[in-house]
PDB file of C-alpha atoms in Angstrom:
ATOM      1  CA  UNK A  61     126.764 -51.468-152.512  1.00 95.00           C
ATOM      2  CA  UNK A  62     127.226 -49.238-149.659  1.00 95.00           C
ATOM      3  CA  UNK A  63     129.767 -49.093-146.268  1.00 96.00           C
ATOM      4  CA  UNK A  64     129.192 -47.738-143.215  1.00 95.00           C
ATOM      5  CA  UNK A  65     131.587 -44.599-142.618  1.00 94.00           C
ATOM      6  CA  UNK A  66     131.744 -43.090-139.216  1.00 87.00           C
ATOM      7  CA  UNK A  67     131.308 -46.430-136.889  1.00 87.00           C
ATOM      8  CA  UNK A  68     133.053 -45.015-134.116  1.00 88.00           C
ATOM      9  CA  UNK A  69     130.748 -42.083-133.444  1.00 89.00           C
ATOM     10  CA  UNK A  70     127.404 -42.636-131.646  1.00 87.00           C
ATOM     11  CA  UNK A  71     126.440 -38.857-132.324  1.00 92.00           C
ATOM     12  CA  UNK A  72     126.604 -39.431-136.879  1.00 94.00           C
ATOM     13  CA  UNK A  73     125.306 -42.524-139.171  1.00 95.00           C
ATOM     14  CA  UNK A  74     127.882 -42.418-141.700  1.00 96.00           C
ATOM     15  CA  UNK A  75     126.826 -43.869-145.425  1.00 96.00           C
ATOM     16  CA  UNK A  76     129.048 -44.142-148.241  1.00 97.00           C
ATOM     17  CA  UNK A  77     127.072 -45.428-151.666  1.00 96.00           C
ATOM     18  CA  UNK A  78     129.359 -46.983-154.472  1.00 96.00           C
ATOM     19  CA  UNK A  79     128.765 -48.299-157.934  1.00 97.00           C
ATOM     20  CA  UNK A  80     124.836 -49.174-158.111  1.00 97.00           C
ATOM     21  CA  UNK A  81     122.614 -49.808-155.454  1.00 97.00           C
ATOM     22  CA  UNK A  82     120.096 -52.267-155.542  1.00 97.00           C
ATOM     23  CA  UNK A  83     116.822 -53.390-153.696  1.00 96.00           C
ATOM     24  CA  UNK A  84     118.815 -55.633-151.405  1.00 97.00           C
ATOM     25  CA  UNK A  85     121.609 -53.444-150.747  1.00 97.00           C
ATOM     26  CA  UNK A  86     118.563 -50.839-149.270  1.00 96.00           C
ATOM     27  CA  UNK A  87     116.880 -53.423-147.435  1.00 95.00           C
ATOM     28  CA  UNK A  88     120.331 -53.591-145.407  1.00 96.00           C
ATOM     29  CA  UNK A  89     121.063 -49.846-145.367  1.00 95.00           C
ATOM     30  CA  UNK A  90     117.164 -49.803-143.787  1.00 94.00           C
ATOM     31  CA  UNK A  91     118.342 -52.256-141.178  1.00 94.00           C
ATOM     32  CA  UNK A  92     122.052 -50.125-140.321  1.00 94.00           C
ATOM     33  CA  UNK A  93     119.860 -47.589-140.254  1.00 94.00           C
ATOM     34  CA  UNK A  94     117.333 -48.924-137.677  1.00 92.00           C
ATOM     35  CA  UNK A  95     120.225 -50.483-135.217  1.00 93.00           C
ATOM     36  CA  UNK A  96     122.002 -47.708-135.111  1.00 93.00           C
ATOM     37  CA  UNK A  97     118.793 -45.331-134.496  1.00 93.00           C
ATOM     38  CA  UNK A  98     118.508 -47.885-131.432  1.00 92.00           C
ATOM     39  CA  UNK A  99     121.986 -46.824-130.051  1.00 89.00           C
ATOM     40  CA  UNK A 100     121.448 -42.441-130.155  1.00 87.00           C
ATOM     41  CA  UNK A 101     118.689 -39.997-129.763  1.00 87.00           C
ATOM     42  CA  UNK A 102     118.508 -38.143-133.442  1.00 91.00           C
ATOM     43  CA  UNK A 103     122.366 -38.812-134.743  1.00 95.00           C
ATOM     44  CA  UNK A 104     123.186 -36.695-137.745  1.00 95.00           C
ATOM     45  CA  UNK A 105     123.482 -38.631-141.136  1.00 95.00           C
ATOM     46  CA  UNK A 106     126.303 -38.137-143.448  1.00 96.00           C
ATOM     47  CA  UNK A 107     125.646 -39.501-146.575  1.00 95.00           C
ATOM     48  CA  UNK A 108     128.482 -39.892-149.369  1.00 96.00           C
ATOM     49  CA  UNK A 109     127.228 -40.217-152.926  1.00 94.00           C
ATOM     50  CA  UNK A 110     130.874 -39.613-154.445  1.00 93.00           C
ATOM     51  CA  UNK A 111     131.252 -43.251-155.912  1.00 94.00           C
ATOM     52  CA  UNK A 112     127.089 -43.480-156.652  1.00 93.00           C
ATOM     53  CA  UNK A 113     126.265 -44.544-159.668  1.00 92.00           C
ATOM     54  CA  UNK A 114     122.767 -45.065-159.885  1.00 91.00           C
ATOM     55  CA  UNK A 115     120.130 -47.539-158.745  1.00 94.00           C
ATOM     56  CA  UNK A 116     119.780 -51.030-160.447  1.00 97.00           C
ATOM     57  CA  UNK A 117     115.736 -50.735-160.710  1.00 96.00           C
ATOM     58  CA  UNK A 118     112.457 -48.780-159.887  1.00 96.00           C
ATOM     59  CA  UNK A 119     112.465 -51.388-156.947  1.00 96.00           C
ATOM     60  CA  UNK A 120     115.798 -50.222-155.701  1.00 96.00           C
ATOM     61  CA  UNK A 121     114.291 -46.381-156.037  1.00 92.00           C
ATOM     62  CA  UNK A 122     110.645 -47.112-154.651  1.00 93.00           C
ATOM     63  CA  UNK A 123     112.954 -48.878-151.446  1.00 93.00           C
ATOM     64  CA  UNK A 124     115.464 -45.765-150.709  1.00 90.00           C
ATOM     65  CA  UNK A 125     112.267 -43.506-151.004  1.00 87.00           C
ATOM     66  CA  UNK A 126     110.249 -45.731-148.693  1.00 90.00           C
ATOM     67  CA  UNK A 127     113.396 -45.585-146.144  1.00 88.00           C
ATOM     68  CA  UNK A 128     113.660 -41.336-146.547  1.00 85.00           C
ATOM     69  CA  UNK A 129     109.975 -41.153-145.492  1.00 86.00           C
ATOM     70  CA  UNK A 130     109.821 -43.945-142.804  1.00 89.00           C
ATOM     71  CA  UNK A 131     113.136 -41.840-141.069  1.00 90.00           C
ATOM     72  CA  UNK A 132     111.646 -38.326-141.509  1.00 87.00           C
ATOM     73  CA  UNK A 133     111.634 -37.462-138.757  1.00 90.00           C
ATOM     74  CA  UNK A 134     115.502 -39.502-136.811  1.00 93.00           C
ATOM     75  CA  UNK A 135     118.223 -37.682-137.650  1.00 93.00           C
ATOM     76  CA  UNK A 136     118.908 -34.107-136.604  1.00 92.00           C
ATOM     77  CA  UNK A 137     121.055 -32.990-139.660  1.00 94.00           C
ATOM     78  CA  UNK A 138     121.664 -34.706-142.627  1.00 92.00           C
ATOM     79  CA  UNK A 139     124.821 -34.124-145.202  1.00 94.00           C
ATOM     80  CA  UNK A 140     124.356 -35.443-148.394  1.00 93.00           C
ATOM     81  CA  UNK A 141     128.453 -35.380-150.296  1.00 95.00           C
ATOM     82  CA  UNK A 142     129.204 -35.827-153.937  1.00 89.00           C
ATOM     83  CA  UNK A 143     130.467 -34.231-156.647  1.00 85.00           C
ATOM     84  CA  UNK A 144     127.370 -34.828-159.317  1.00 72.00           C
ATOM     85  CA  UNK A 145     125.089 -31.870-160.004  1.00 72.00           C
ATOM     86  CA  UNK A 146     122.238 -33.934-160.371  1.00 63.00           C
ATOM     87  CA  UNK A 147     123.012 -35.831-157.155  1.00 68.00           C
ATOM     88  CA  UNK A 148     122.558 -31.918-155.568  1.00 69.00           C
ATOM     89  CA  UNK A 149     119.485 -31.410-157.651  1.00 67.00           C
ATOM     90  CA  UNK A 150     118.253 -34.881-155.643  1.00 68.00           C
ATOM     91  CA  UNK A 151     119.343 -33.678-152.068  1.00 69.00           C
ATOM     92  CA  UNK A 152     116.961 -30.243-152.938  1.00 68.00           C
ATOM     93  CA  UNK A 153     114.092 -32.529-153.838  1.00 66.00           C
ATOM     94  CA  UNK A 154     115.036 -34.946-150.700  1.00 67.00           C
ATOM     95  CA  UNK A 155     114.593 -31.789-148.483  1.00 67.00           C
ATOM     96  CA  UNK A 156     110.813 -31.976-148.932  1.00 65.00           C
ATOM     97  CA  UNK A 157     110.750 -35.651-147.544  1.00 71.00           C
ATOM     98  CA  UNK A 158     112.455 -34.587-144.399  1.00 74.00           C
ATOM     99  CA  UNK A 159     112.225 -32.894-141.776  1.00 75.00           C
ATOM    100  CA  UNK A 160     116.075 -32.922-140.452  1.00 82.00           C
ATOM    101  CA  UNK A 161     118.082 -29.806-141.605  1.00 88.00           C
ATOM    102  CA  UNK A 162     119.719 -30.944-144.741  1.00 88.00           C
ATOM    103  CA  UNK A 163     122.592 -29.332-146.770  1.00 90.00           C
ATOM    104  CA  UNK A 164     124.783 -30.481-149.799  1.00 89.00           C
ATOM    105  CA  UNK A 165     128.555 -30.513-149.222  1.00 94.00           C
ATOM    106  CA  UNK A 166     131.160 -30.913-152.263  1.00 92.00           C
ATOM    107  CA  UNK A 167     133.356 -34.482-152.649  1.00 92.00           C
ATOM    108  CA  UNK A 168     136.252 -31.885-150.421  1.00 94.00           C
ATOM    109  CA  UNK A 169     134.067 -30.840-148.078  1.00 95.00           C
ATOM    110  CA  UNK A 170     133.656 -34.162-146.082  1.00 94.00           C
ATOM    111  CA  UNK A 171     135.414 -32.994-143.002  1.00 94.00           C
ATOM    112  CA  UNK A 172     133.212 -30.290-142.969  1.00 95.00           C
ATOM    113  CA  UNK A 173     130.360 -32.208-143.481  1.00 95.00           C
ATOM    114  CA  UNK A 174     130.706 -34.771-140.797  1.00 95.00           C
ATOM    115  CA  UNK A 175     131.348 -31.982-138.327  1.00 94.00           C
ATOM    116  CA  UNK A 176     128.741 -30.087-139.810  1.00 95.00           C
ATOM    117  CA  UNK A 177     126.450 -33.192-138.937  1.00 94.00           C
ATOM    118  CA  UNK A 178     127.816 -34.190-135.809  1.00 89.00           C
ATOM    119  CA  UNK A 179     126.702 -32.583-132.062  1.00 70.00           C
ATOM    120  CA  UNK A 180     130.069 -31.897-131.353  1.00 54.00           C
ATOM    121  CA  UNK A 181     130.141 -28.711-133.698  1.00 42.00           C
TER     122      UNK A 181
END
């Protein structure tokens, strides 16, 4: 499943992933995603992968890799949090997908991040 995180800013789409993630629960990330794209001119993403476990298919991964290329180019920044090597090892490969700036910030860094993210630097 996943939450939104930073509702109350219109400048950063806030994401927080927990347990597994399936193809539904990306379907409805996609459509977050898309209203609140609607509401600001190239927010920044944060995107928190602290509680991630994994996905629950090949659907699930062929649907957050469809989402990553169809938003290539609509955020400005995009902070990818967690705490998992190989979730850090995924935000390098994620780079190529994207043309935002992109950088990996540690589970204690999420302050950081958000600012970071945000146009209010």
């Amino acid at each position: 499943m996943f939450i939104e995180t930073q509702p109350e800013r219109s400048d950063v789409v806030g994401i927080a992933c927990e347990g597994k993630l399936s193809e539904s629960d990306l379907k409805q990330m996609h459509t977050l995603l898309h209203e609140r794209l609607a509401a600001a001119d190239k927010p920044g993403l944060v995107v928190d992968l602290t509680k991630f476990e994994c996905y629950t298919g090949l659907a699930a991964m062929r649907e957050d890799l469809k989402m990553d290329t169809a938003h290539r180019n609509d955020f400005s920044r995009i902070a990818v949090v967690g705490d998992k090597t190989w979730q850090e090892w995924g935000t390098a490969f994620a780079k190529a997908l994207t043309r935002a700036e992109m950088r990996w910030f540690n589970t204690n860094e999420m302050t950081e991040a958000v600012e970071w993210t945000g146009r209010d630097q």
